[in-house]
mmCIF file with all atom_site columns, C-alpha atoms and ligand atoms in Angstrom:
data_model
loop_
_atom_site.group_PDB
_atom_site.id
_atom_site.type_symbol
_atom_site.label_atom_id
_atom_site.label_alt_id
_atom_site.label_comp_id
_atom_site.label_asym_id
_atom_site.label_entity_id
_atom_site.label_seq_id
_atom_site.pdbx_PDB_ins_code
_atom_site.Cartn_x
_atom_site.Cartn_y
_atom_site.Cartn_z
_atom_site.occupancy
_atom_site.B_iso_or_equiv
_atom_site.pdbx_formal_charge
_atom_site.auth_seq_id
_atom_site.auth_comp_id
_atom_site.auth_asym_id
_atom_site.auth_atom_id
_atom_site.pdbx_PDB_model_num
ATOM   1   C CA  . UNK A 1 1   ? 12.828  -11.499 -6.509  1.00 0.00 ? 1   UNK A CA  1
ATOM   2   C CA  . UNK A 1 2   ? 10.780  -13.601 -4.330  1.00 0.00 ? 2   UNK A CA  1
ATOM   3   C CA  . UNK A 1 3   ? 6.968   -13.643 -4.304  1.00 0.00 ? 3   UNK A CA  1
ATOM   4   C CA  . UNK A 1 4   ? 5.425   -14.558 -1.193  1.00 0.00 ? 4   UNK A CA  1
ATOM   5   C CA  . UNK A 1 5   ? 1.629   -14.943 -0.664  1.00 0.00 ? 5   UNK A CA  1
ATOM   6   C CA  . UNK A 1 6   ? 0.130   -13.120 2.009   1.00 0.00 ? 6   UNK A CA  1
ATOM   7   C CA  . UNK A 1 7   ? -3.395  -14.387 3.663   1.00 0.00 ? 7   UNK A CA  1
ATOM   8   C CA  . UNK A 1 8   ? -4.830  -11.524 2.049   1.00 0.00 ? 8   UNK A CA  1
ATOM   9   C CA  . UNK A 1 9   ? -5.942  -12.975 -1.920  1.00 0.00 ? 9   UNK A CA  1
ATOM   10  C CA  . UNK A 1 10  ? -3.757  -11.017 -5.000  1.00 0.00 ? 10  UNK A CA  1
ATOM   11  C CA  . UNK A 1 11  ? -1.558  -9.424  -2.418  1.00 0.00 ? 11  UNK A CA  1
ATOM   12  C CA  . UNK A 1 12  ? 2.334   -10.055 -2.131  1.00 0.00 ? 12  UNK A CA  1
ATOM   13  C CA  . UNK A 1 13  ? 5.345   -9.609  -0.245  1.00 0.00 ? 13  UNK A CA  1
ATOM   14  C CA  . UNK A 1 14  ? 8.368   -8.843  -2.464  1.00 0.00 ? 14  UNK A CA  1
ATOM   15  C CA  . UNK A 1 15  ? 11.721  -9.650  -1.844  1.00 0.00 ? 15  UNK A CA  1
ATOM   16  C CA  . UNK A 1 16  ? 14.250  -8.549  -4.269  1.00 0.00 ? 16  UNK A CA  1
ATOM   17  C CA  . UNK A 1 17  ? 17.435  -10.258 -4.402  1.00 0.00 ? 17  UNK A CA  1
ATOM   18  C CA  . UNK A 1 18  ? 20.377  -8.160  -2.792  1.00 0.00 ? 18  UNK A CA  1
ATOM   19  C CA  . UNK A 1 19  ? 23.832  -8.588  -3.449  1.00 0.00 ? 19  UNK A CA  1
ATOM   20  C CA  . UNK A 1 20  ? 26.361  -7.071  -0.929  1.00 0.00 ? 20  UNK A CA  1
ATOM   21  C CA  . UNK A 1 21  ? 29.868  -7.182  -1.534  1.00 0.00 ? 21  UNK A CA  1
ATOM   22  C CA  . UNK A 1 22  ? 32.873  -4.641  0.712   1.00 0.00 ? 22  UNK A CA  1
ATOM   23  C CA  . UNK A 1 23  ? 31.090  -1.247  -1.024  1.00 0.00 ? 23  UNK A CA  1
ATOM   24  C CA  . UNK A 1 24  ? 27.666  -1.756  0.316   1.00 0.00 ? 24  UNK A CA  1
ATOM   25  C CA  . UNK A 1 25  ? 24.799  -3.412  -1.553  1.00 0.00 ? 25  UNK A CA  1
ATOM   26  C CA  . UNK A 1 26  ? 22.910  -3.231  -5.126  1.00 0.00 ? 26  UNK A CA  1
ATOM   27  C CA  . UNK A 1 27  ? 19.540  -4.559  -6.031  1.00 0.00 ? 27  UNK A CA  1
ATOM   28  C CA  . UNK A 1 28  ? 17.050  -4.112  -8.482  1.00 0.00 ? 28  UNK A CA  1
ATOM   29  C CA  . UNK A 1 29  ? 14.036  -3.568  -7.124  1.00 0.00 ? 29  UNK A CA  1
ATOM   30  C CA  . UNK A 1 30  ? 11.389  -3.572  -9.609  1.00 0.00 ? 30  UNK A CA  1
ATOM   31  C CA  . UNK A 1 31  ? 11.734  -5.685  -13.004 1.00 0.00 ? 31  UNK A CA  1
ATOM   32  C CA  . UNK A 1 32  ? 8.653   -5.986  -15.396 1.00 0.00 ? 32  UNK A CA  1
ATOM   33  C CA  . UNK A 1 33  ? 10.455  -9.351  -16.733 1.00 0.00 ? 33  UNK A CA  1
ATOM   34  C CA  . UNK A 1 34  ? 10.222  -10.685 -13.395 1.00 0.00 ? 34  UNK A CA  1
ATOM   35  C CA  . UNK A 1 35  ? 6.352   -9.704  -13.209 1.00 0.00 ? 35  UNK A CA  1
ATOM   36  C CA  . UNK A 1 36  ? 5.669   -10.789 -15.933 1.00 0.00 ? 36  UNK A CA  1
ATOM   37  C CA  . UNK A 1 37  ? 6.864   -14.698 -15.053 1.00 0.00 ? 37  UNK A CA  1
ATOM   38  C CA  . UNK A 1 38  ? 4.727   -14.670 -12.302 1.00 0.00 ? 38  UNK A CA  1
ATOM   39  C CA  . UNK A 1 39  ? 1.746   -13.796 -14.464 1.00 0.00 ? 39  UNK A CA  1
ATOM   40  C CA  . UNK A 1 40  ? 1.910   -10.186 -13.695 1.00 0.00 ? 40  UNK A CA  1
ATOM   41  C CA  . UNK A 1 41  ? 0.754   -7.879  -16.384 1.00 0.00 ? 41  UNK A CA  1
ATOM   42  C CA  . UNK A 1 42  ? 1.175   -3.828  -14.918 1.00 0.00 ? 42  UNK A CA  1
ATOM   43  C CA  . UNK A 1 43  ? 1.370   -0.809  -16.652 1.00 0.00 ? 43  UNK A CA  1
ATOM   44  C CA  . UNK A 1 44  ? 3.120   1.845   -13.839 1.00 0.00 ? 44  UNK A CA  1
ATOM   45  C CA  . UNK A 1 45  ? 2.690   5.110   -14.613 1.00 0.00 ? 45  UNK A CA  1
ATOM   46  C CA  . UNK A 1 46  ? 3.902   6.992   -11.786 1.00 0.00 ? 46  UNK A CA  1
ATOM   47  C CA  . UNK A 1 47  ? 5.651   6.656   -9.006  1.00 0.00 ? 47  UNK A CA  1
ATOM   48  C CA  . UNK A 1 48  ? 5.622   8.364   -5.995  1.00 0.00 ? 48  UNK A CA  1
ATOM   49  C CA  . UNK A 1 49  ? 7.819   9.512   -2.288  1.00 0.00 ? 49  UNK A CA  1
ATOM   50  C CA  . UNK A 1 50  ? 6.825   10.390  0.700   1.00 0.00 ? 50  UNK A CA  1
ATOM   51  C CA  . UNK A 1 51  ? 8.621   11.844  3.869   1.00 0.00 ? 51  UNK A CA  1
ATOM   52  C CA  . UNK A 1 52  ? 7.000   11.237  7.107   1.00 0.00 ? 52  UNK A CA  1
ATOM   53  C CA  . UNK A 1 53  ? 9.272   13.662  9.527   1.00 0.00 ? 53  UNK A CA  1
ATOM   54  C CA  . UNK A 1 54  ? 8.112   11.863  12.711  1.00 0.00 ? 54  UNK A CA  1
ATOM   55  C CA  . UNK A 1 55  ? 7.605   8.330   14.157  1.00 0.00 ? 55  UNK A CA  1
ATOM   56  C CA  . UNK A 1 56  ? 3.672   7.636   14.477  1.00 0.00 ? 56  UNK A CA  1
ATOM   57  C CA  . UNK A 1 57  ? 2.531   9.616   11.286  1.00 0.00 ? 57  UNK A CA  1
ATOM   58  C CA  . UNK A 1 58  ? -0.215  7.569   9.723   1.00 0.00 ? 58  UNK A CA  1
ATOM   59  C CA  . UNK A 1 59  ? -1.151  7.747   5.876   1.00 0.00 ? 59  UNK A CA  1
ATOM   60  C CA  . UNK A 1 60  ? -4.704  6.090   5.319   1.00 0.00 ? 60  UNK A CA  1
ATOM   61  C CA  . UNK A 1 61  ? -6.522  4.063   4.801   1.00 0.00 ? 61  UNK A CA  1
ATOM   62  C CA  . UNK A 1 62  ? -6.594  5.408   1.536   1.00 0.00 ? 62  UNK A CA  1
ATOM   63  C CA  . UNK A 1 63  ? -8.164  3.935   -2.172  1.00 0.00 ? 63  UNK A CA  1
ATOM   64  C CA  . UNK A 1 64  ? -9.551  5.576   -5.387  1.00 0.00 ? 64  UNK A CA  1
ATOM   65  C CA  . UNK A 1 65  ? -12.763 4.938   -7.274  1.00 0.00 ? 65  UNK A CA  1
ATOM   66  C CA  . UNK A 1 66  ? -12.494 2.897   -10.637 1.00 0.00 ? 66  UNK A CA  1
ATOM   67  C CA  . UNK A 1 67  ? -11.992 3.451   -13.139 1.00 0.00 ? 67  UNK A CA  1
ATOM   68  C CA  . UNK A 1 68  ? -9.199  5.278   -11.894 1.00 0.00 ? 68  UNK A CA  1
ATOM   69  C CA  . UNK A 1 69  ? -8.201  2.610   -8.936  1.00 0.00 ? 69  UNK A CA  1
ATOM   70  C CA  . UNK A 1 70  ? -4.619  1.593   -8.093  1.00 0.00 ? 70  UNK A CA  1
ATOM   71  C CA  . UNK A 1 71  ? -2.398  -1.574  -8.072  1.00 0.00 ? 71  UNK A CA  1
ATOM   72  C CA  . UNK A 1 72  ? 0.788   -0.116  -6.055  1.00 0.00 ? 72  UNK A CA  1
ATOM   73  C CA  . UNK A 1 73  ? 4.324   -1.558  -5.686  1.00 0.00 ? 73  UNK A CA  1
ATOM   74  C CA  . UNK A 1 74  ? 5.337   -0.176  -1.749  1.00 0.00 ? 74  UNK A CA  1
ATOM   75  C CA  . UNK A 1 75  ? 8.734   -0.235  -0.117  1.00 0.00 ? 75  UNK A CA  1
ATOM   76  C CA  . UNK A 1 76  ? 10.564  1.708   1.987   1.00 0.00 ? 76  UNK A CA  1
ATOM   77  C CA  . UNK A 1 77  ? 13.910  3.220   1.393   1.00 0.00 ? 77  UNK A CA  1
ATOM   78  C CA  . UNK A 1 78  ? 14.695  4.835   5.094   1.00 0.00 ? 78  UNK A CA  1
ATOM   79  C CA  . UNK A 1 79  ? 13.181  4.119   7.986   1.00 0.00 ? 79  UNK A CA  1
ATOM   80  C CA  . UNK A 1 80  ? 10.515  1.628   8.780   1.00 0.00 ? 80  UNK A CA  1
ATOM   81  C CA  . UNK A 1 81  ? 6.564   1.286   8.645   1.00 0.00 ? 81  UNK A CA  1
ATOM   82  C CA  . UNK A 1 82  ? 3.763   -0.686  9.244   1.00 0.00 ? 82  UNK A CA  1
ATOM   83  C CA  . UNK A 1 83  ? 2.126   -1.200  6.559   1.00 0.00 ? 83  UNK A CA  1
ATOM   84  C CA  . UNK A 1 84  ? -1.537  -2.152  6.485   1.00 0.00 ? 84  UNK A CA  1
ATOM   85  C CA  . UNK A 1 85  ? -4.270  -3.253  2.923   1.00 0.00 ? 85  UNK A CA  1
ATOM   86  C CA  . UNK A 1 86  ? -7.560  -4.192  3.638   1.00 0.00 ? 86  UNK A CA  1
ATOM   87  C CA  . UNK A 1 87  ? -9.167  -6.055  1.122   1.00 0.00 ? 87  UNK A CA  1
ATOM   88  C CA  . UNK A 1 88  ? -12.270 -4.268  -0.122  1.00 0.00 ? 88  UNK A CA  1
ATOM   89  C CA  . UNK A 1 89  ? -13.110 -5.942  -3.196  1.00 0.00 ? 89  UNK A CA  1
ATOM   90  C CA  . UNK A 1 90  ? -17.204 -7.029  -3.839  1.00 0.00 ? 90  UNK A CA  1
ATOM   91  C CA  . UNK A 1 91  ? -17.332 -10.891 -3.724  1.00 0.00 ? 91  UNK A CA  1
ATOM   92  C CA  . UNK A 1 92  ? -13.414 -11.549 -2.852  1.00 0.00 ? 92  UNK A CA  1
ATOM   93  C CA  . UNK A 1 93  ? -12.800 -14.373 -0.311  1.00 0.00 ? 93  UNK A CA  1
ATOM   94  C CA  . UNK A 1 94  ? -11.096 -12.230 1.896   1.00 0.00 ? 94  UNK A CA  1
ATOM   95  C CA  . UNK A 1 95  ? -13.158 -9.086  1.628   1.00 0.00 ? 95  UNK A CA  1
ATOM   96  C CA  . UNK A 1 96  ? -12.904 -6.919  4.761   1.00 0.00 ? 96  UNK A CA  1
ATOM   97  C CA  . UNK A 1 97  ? -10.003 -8.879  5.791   1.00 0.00 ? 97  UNK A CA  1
ATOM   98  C CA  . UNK A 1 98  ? -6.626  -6.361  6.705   1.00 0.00 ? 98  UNK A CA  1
ATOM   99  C CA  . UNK A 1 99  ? -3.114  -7.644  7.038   1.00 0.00 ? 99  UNK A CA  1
ATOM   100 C CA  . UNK A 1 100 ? -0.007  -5.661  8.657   1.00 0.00 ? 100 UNK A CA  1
ATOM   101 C CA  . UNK A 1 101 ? 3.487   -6.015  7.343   1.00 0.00 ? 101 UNK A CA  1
ATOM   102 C CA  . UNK A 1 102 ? 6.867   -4.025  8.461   1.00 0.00 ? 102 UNK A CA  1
ATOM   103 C CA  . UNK A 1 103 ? 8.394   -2.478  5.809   1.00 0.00 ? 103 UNK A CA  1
ATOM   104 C CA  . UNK A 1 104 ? 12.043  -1.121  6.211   1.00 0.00 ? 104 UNK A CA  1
ATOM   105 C CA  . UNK A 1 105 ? 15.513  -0.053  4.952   1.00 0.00 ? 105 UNK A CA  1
ATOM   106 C CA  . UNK A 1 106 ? 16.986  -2.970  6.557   1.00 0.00 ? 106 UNK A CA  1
ATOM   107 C CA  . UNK A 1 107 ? 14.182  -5.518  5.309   1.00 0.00 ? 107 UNK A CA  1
ATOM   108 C CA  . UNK A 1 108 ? 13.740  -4.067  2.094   1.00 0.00 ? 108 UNK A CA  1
ATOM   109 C CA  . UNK A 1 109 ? 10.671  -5.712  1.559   1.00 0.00 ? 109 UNK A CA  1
ATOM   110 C CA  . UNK A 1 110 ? 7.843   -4.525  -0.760  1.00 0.00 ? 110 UNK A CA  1
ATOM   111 C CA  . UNK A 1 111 ? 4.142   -5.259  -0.916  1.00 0.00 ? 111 UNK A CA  1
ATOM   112 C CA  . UNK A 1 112 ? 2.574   -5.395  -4.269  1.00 0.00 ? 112 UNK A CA  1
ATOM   113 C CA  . UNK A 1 113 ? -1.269  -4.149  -3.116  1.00 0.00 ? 113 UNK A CA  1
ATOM   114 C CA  . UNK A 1 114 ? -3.769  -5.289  -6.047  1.00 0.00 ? 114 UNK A CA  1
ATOM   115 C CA  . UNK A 1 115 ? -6.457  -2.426  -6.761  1.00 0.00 ? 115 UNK A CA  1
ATOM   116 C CA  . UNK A 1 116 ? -9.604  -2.964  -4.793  1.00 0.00 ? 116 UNK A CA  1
ATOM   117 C CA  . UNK A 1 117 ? -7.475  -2.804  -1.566  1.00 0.00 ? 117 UNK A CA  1
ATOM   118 C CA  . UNK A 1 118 ? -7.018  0.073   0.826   1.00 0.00 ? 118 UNK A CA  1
ATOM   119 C CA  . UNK A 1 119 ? -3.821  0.968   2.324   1.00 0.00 ? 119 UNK A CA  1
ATOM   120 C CA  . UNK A 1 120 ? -2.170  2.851   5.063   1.00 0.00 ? 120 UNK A CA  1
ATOM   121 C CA  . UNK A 1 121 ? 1.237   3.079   7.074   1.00 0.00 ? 121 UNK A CA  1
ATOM   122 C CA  . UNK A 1 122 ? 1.975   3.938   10.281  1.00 0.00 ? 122 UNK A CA  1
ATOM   123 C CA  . UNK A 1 123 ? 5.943   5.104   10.331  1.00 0.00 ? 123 UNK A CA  1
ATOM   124 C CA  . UNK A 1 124 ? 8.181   3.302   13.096  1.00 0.00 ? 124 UNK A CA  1
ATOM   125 C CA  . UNK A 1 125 ? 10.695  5.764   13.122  1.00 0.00 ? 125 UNK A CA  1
ATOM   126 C CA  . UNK A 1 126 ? 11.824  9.508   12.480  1.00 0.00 ? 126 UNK A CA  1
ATOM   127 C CA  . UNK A 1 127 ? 12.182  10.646  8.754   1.00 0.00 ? 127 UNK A CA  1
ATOM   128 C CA  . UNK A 1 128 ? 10.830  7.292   7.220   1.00 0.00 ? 128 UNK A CA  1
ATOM   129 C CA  . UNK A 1 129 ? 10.619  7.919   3.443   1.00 0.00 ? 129 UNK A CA  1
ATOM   130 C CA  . UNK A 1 130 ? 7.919   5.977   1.182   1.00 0.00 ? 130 UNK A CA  1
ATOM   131 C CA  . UNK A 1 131 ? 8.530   5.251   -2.400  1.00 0.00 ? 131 UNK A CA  1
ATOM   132 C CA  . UNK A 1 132 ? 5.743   3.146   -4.751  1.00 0.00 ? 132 UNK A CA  1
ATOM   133 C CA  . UNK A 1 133 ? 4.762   2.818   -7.738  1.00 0.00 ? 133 UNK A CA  1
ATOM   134 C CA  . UNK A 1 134 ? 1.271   3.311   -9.457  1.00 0.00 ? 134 UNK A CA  1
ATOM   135 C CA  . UNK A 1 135 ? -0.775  1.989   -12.279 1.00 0.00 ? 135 UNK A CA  1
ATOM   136 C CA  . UNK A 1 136 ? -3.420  4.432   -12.402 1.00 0.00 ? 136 UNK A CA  1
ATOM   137 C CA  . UNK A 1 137 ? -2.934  8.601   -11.942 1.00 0.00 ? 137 UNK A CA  1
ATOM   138 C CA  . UNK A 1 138 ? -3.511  10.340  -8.920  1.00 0.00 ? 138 UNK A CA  1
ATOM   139 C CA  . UNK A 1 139 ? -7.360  11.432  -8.994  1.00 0.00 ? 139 UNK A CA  1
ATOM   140 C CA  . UNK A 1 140 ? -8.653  13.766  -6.161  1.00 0.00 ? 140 UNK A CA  1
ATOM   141 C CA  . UNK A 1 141 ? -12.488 13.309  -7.282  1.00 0.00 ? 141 UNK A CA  1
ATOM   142 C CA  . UNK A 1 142 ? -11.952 9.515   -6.948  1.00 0.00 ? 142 UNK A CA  1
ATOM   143 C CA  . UNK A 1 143 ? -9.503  9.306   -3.239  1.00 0.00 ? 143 UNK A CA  1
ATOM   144 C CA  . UNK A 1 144 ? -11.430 8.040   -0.662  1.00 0.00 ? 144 UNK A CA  1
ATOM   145 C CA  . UNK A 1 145 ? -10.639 6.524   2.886   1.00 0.00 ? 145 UNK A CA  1
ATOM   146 C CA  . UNK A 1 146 ? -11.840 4.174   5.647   1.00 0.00 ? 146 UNK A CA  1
ATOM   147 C CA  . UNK A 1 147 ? -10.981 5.054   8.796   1.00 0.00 ? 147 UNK A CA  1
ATOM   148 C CA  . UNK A 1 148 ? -7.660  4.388   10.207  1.00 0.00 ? 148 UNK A CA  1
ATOM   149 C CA  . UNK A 1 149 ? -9.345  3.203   13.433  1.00 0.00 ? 149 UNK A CA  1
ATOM   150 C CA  . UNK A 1 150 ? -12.390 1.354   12.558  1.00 0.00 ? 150 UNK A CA  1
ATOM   151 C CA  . UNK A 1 151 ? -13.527 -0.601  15.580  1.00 0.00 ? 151 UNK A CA  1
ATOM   152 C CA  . UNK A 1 152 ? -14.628 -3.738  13.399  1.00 0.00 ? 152 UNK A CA  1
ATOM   153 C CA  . UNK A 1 153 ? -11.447 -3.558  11.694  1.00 0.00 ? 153 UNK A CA  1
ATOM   154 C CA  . UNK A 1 154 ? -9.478  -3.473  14.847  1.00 0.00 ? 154 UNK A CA  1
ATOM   155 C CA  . UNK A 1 155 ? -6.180  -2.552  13.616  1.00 0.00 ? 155 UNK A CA  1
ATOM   156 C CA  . UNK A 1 156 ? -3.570  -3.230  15.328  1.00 0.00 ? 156 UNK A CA  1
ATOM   157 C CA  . UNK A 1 157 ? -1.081  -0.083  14.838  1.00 0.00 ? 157 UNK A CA  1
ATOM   158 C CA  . UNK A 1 158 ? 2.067   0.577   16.606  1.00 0.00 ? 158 UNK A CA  1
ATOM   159 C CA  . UNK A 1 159 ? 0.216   3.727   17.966  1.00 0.00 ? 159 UNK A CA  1
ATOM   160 C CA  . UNK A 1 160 ? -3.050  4.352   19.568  1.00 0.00 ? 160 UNK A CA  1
ATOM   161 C CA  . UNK A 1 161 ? -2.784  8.487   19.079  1.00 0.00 ? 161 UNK A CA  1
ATOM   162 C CA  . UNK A 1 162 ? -1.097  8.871   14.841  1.00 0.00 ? 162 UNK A CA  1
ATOM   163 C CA  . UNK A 1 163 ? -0.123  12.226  13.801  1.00 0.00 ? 163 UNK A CA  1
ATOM   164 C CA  . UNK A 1 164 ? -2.723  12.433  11.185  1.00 0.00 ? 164 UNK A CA  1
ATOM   165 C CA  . UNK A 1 165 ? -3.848  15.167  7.792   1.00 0.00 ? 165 UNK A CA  1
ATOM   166 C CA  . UNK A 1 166 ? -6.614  16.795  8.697   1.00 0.00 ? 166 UNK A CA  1
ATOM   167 C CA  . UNK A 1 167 ? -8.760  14.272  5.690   1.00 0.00 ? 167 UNK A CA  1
ATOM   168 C CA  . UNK A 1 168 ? -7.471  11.304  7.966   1.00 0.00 ? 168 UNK A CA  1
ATOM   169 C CA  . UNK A 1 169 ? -9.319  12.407  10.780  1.00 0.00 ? 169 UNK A CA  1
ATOM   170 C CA  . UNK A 1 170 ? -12.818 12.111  8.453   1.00 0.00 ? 170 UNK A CA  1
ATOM   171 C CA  . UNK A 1 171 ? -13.196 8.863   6.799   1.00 0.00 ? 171 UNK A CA  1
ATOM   172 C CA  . UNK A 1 172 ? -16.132 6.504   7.784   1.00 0.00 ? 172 UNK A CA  1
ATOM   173 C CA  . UNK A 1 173 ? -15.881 2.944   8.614   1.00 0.00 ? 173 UNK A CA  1
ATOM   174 C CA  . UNK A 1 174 ? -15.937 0.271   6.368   1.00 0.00 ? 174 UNK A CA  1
ATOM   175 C CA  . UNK A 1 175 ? -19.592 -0.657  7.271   1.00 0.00 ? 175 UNK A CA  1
ATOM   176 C CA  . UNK A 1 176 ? -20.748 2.310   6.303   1.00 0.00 ? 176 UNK A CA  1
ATOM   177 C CA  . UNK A 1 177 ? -19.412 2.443   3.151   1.00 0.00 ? 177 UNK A CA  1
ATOM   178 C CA  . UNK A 1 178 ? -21.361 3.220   0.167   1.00 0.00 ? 178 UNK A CA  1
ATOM   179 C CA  . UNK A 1 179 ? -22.223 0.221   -1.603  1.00 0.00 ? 179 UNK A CA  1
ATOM   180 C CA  . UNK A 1 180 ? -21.120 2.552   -4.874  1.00 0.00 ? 180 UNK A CA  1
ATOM   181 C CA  . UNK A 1 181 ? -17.406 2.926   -2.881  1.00 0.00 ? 181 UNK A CA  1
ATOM   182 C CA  . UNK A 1 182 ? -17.193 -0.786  -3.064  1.00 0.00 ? 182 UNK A CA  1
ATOM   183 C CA  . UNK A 1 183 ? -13.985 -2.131  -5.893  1.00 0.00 ? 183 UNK A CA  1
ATOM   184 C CA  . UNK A 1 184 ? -16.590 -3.880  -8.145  1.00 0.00 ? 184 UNK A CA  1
ATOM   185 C CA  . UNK A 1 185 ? -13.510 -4.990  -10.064 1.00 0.00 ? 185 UNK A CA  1
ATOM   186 C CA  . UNK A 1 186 ? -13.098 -4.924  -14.358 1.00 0.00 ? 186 UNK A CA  1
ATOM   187 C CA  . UNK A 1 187 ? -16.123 -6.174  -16.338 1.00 0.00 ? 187 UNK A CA  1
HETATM 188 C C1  . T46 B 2 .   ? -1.396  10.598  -3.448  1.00 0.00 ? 201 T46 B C1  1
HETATM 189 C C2  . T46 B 2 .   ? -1.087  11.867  -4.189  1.00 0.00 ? 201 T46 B C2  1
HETATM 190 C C3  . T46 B 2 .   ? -1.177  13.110  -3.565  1.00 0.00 ? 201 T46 B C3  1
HETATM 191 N N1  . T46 B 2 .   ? -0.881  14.257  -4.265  1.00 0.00 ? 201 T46 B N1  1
HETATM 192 C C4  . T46 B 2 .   ? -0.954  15.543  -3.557  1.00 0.00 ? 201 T46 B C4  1
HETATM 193 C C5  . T46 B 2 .   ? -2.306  15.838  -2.946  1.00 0.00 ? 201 T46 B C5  1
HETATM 194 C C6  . T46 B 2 .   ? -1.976  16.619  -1.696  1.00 0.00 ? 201 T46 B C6  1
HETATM 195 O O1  . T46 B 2 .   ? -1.871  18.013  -2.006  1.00 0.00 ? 201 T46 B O1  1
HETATM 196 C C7  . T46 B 2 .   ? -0.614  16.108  -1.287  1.00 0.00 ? 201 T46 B C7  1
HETATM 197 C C8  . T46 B 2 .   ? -0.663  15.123  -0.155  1.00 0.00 ? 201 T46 B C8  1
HETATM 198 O O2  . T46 B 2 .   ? -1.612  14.135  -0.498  1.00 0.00 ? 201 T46 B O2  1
HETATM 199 P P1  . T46 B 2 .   ? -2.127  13.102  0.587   1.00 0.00 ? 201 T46 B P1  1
HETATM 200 O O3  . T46 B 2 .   ? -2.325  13.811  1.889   1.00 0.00 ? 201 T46 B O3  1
HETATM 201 O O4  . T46 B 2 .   ? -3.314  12.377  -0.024  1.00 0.00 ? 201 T46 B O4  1
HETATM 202 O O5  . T46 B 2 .   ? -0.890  12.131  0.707   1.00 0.00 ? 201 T46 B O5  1
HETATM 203 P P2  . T46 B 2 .   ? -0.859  10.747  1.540   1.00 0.00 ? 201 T46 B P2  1
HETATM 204 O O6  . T46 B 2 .   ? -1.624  10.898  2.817   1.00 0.00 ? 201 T46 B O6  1
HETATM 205 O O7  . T46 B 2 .   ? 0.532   10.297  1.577   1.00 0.00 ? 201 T46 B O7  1
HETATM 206 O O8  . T46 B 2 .   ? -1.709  9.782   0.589   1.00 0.00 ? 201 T46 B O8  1
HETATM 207 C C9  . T46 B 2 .   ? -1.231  8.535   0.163   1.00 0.00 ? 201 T46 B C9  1
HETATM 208 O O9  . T46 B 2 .   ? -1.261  7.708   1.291   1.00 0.00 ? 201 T46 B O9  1
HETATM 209 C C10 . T46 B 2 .   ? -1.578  6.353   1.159   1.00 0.00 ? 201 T46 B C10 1
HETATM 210 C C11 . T46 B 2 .   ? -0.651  5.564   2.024   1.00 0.00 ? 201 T46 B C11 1
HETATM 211 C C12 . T46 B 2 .   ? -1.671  5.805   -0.199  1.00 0.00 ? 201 T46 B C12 1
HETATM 212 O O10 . T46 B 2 .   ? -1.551  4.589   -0.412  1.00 0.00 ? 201 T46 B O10 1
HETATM 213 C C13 . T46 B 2 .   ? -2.016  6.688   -1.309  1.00 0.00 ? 201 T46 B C13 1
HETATM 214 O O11 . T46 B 2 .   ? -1.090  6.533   -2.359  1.00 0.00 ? 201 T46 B O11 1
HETATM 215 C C14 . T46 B 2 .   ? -2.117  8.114   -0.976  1.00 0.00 ? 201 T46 B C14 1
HETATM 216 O O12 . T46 B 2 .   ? -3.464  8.367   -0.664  1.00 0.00 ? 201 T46 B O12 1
HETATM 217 O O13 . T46 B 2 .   ? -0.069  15.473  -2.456  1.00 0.00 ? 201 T46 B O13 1
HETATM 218 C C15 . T46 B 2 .   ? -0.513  14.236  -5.597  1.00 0.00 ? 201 T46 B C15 1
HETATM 219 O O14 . T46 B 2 .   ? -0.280  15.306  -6.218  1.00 0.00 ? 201 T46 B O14 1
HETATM 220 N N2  . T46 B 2 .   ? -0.442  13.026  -6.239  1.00 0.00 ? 201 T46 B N2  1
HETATM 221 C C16 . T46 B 2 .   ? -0.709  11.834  -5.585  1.00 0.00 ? 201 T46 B C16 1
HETATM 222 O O15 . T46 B 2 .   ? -0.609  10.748  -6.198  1.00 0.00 ? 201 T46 B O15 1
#
């Protein structure tokens, strides 16, 4: 698996190591050992899948309150996305600072997204299906959102008009975030 930094501080690009032979391909695509070496310490406890029917459905930008915020391992199985974190941790170098990656079947990429970020996806394709893993439960009291098209964030998705849930369409902008909605990160 290779680790790449992105500009973004904490956040990764995955690559796991694929071997193809006449049948196809195998890979493993996640291996606590191999976290671990790199000074990773997670504790995953669910994982999740998403189908996004059409091209230009657009998941985010979505985050949960501590204590019950998120460290997720992304990739995408079929299809392709553009994936999108925004860094929104109090006192990080690169707070307020996005980055956009494409995530696909063919690249089979991942993103390892620290908690404290946000993150979205914009699908490329028909039928794109999401998989990632979690290291904190699912916690409707503590899901929030910044807004997918936040003029000071700028965000540069593959579509100007997403096919969006109805919660997408309501999230404020970063800059008027609660101070309280801030990642203050662990003690
Ligand atoms: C996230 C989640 C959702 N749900 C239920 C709640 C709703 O009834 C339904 C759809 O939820 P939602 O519209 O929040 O799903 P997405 O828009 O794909 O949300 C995700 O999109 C972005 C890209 C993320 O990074 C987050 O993991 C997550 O917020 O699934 C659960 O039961 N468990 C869960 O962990």
């Amino acid at each position: 698996m290779n680790f790449i930094k992105t500009k973004l501080k904490d956040a990764y690009i995955l690559e796991p190591k694929v071997f193809g032979d006449h049948r196809g391909y195998f890979m493993e695509t996640y291996n606590a050992k191999l976290l671990d070496e790199q000074g990773f310490s997670f504790n995953f406890v669910q994982d999740n899948h998403a189908l996004s029917k059409e091209s230009g459905v657009l998941r985010g930008l979505h985050y949960q309150l501590e204590p019950f915020a998120q460290t997720k391992i992304v990739r995408v199985t079929k299809g392709a996305v553009y994936d999108v974190i925004l860094d929104i941790r109090e006192g990080s170098p690169t707070y307020g600072q996005w980055e956009g990656f494409i995530l696909s079947e063919d690249n089979k990429r991942q993103l390892l997204v620290p908690q404290g970020f946000a993150h979205g996806y914009c699908t490329l394709v028909e039928n794109t299906e999401f998989v990632y893993k979690v290291d904190n439960y699912y916690s409707p009291v503590h899901d929030r959102g910044i807004a997918w098209n936040d003029p000071d964030l700028n965000i540069d998705w593959p579509t100007s008009s997403p096919v969006l849930s109805d919660k997408d369409t309501k999230h404020p902008n970063l800059k008027d975030l609660e101070s309280q909605f801030i990642y203050k990160g662990k003690e």
